[in-house]
GROMACS .gro file of C-alpha atoms in nm:
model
  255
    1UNK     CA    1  13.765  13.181  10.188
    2UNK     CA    2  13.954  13.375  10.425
    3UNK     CA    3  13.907  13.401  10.751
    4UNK     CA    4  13.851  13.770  10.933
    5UNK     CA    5  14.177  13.920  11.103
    6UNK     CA    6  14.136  13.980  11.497
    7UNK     CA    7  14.061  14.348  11.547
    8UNK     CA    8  14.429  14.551  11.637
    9UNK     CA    9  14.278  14.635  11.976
   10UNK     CA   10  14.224  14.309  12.102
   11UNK     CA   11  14.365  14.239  12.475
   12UNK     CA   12  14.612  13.994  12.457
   13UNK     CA   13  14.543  13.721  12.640
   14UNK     CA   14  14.736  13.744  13.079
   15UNK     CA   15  15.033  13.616  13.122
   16UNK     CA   16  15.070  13.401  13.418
   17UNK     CA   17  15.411  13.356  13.575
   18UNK     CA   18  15.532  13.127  13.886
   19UNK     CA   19  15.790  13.229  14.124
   20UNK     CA   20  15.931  12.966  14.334
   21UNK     CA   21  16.192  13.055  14.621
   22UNK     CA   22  16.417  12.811  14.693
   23UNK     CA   23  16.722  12.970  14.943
   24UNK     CA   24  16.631  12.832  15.226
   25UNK     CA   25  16.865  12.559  15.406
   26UNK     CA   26  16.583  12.322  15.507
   27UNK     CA   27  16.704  12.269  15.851
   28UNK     CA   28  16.438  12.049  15.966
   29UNK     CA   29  16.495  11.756  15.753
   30UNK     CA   30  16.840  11.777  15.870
   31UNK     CA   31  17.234  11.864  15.778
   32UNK     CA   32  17.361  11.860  15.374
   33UNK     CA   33  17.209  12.013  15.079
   34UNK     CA   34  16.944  12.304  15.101
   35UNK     CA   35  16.601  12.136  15.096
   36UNK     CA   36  16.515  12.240  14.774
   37UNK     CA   37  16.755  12.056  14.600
   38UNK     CA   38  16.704  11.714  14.795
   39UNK     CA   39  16.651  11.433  14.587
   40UNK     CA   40  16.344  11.267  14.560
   41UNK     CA   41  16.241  10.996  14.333
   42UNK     CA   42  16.626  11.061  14.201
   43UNK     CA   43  16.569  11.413  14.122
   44UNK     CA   44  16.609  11.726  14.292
   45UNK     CA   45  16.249  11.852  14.478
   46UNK     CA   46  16.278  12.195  14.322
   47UNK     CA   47  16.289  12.020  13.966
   48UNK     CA   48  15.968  11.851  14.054
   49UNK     CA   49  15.831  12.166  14.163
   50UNK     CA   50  15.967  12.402  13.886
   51UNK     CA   51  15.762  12.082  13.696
   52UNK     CA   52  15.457  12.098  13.844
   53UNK     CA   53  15.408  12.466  13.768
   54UNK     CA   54  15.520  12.434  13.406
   55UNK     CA   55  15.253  12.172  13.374
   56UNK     CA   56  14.988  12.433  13.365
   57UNK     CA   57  14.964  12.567  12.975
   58UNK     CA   58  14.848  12.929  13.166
   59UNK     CA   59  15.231  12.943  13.300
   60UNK     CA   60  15.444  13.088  13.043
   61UNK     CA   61  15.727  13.184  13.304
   62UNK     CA   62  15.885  13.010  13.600
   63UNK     CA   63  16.150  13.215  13.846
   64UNK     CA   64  16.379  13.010  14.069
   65UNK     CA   65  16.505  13.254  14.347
   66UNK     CA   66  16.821  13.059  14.432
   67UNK     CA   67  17.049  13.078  14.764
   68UNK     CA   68  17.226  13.409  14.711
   69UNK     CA   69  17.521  13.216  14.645
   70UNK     CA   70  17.433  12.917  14.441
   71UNK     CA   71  17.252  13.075  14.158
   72UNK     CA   72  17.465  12.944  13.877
   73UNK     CA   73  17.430  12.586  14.021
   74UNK     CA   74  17.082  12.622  14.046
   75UNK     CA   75  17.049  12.749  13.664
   76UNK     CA   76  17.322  12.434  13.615
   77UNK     CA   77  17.072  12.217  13.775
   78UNK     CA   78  16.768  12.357  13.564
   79UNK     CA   79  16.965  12.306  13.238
   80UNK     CA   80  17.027  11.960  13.294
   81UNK     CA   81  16.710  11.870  13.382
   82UNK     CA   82  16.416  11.797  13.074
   83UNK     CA   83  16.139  12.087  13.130
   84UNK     CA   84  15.873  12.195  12.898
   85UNK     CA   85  15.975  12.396  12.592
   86UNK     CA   86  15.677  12.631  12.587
   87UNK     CA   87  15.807  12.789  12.964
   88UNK     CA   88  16.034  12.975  13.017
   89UNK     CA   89  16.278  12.987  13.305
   90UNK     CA   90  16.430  13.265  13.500
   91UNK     CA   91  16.721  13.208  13.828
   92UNK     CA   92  16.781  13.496  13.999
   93UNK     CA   93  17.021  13.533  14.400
   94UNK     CA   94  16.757  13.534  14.690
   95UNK     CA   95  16.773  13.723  15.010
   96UNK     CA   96  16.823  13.689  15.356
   97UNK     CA   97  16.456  13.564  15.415
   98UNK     CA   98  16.182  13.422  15.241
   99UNK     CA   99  15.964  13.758  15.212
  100UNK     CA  100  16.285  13.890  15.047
  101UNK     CA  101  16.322  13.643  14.789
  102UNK     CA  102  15.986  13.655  14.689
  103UNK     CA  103  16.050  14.059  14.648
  104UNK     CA  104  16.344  13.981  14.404
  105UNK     CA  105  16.163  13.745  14.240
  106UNK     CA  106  15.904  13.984  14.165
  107UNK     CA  107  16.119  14.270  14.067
  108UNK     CA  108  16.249  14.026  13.796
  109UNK     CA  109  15.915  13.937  13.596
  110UNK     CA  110  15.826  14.099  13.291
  111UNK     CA  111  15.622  14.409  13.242
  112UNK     CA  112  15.344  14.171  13.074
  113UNK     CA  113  15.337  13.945  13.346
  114UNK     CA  114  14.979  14.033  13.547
  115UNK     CA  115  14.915  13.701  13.728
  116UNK     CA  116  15.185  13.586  13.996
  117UNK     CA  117  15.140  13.218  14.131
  118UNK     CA  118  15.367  13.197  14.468
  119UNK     CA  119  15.515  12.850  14.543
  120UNK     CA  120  15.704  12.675  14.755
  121UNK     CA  121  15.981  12.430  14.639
  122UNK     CA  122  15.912  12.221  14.929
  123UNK     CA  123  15.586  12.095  14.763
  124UNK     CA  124  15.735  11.912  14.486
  125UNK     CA  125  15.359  11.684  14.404
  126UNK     CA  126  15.089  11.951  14.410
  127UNK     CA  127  14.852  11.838  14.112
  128UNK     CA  128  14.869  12.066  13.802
  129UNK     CA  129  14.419  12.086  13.862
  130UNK     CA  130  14.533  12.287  14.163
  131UNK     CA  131  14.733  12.530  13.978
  132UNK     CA  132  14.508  12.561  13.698
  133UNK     CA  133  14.218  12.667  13.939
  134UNK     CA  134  14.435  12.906  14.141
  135UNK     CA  135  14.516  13.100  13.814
  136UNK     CA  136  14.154  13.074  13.707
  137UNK     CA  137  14.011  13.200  13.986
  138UNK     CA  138  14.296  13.492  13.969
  139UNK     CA  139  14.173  13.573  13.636
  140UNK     CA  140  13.821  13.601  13.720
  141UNK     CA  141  13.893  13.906  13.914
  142UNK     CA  142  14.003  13.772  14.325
  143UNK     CA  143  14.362  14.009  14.416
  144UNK     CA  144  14.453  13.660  14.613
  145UNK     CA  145  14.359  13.308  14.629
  146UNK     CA  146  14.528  13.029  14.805
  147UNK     CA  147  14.429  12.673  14.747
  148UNK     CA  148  14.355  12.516  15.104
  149UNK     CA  149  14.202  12.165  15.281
  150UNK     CA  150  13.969  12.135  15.569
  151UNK     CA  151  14.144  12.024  15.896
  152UNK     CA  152  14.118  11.649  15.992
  153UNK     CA  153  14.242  11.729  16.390
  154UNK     CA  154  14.099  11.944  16.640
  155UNK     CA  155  14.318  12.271  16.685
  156UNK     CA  156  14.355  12.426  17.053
  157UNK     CA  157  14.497  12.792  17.082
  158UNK     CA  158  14.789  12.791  17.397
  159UNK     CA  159  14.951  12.995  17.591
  160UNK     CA  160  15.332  12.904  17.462
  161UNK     CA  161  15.546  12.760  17.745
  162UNK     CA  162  15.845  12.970  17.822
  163UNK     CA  163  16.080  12.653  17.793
  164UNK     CA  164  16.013  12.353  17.529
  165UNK     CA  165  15.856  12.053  17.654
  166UNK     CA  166  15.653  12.184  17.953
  167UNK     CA  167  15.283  12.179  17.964
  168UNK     CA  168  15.076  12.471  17.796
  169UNK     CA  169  14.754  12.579  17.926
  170UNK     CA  170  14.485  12.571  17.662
  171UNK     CA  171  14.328  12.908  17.598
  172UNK     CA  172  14.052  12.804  17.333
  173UNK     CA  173  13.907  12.544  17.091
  174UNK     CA  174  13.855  12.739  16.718
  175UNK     CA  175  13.552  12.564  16.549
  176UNK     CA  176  13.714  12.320  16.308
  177UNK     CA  177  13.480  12.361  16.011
  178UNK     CA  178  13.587  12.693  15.982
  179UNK     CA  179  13.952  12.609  15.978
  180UNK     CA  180  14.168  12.538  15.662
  181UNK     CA  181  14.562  12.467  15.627
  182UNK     CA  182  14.660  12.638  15.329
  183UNK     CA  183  14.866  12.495  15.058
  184UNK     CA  184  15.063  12.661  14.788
  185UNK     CA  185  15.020  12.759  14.491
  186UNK     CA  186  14.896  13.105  14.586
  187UNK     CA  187  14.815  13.300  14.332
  188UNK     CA  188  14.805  13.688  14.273
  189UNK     CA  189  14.751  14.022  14.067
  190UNK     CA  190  15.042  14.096  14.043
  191UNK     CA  191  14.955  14.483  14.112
  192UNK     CA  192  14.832  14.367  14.449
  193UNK     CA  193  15.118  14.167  14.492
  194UNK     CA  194  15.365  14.395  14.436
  195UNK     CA  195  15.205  14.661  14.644
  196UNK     CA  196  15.206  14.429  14.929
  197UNK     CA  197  15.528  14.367  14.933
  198UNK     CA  198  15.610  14.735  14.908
  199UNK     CA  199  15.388  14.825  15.171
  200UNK     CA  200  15.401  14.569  15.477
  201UNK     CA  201  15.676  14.540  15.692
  202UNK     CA  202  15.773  14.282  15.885
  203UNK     CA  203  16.027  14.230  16.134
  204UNK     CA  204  16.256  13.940  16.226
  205UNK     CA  205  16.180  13.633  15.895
  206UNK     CA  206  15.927  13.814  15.745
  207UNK     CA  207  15.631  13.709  15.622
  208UNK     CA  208  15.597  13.303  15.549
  209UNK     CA  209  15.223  13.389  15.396
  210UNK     CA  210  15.223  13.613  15.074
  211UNK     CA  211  14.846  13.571  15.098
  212UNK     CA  212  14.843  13.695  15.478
  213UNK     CA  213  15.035  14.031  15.329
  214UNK     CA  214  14.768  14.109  15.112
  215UNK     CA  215  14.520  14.015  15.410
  216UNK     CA  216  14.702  14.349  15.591
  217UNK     CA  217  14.650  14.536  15.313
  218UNK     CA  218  14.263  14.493  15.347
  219UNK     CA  219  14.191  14.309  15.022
  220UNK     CA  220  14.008  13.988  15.008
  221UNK     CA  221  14.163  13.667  15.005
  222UNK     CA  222  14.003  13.370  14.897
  223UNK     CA  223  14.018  12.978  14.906
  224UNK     CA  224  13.991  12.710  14.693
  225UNK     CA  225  14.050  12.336  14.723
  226UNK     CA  226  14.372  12.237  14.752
  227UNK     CA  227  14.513  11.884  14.774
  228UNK     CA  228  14.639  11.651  14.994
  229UNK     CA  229  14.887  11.580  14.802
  230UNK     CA  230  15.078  11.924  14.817
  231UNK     CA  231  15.191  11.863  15.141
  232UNK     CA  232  15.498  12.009  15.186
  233UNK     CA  233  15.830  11.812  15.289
  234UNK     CA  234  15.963  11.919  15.621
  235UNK     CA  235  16.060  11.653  15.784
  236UNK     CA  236  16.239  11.284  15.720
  237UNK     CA  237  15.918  11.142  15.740
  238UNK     CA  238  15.720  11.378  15.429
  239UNK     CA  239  16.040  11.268  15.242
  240UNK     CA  240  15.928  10.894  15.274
  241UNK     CA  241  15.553  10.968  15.215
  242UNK     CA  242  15.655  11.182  14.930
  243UNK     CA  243  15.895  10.869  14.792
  244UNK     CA  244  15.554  10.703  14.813
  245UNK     CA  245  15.356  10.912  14.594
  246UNK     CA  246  15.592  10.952  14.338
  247UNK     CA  247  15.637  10.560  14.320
  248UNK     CA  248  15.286  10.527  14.253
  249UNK     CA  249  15.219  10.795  13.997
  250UNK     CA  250  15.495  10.621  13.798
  251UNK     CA  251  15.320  10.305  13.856
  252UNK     CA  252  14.993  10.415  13.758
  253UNK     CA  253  15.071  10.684  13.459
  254UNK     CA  254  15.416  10.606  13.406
  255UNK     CA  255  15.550  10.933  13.548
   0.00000   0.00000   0.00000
């Protein structure tokens, strides 16, 4: 017996699609290649990251926005590199800043794409049950959610010093519990995205925080746990406690 057809005017199912800039230089963990492309665990962090979004069945689309000038080495780089057949990739030339790459990124996803995921390169271990409930929580109707973890140290507002390295007087002490550091993925409509984007101007780098964009727009953002093990490599020392990570997940599931 046959089974009954779908009706015509079904809704296909969202597409889900991550974009991942990757121009910057990285200047912080020192001189040679752009961050993204430092090696760790003998492969390049953006491969691990363009990885760790393609891990997630709901992303059918990754988009590397490469250094304006190195976007055939970055496709190079993809192509040599084993990623999962059911995602597709995209590399398209970043801008200037990081808000601008993000906005080419965008402008290259398909009309069918409505759910954006936003992610740094520089977070090469986040664990695919944090992407996976950043895109749920998308599709059950939030304009913005960023995954985030509750603060371990006390944080003081200051008054910045007007030369590095002298004392800072201490304006106020936020209440901790209601504190989070946020993480990446973040994940979008893409609607709301996109209007953000078109709408907020910022001057100087632009905005670091796609989620804080929509904040200006005066749409709801919301949070849900992240992991500590998204941390994102800045500095020579997040290079050796990523090192560590990755040498025990191969331990443990053969990674």
């Amino acid at each position: 017996m046959s089974s009954t057809p779908p009706p015509p005017d079904r809704p296909r199912p969202l597409r889900t699609a991550a974009v991942i800039p990757a121009a910057g230089r990285g200047i912080r963990l020192g001189p040679g290649a752009p961050k993204a492309l430092r090696v760790l665990g003998g492969t390049p962090m953006l491969i691990h990251a363009v990885r760790a979004m393609a891990a997630s069945r709901a992303v059918s689309l990754v988009v590397v926005v490469a250094p304006p000038d190195g976007a055939p080495e970055v496709k190079h780089l993809l192509d040599e590199h084993a990623l999962p057949e059911r995602t597709d990739y995209l590399v398209v030339p970043g801008g200037d800043t990081r808000q601008e790459s993000v906005g080419l990124g965008l402008d290259a996803l398909p009309e069918d794409v409505s759910v954006v995921l936003v992610h740094d390169a520089a977070r090469p271990l986040v664990p695919v049950d944090t992407v996976d409930a950043v895109v749920e929580a998308v599709r059950n109707g939030a304009p913005a959610v960023v995954p985030a973890l509750p603060l371990a140290d006390t944080v003081k507002e200051v008054e910045p010093a007007a030369v590095a390295g002298e004392p800072e007087p201490v304006l106020s002490t936020p209440e901790r519990a209601r504190l989070r550091a946020v993480q990446t993925p973040q994940g979008f409509d893409r609607d709301t995205l996109v209007r953000a984007h078109a709408e907020v101007a910022l001057d100087g780098e632009g905005a670091t925080d796609d989620a804080g964009m929509v904040e200006r727009l005066g749409k709801p953002v919301v949070v849900v746990p992240g992991h500590e093990e998204a941390f994102k490599v800045t500095r020579p020392l997040d290079l050796v406690l990523a090192e560590a990570v990755l040498a025990r997940r191969r331990a443990n599931d053969g990674f």
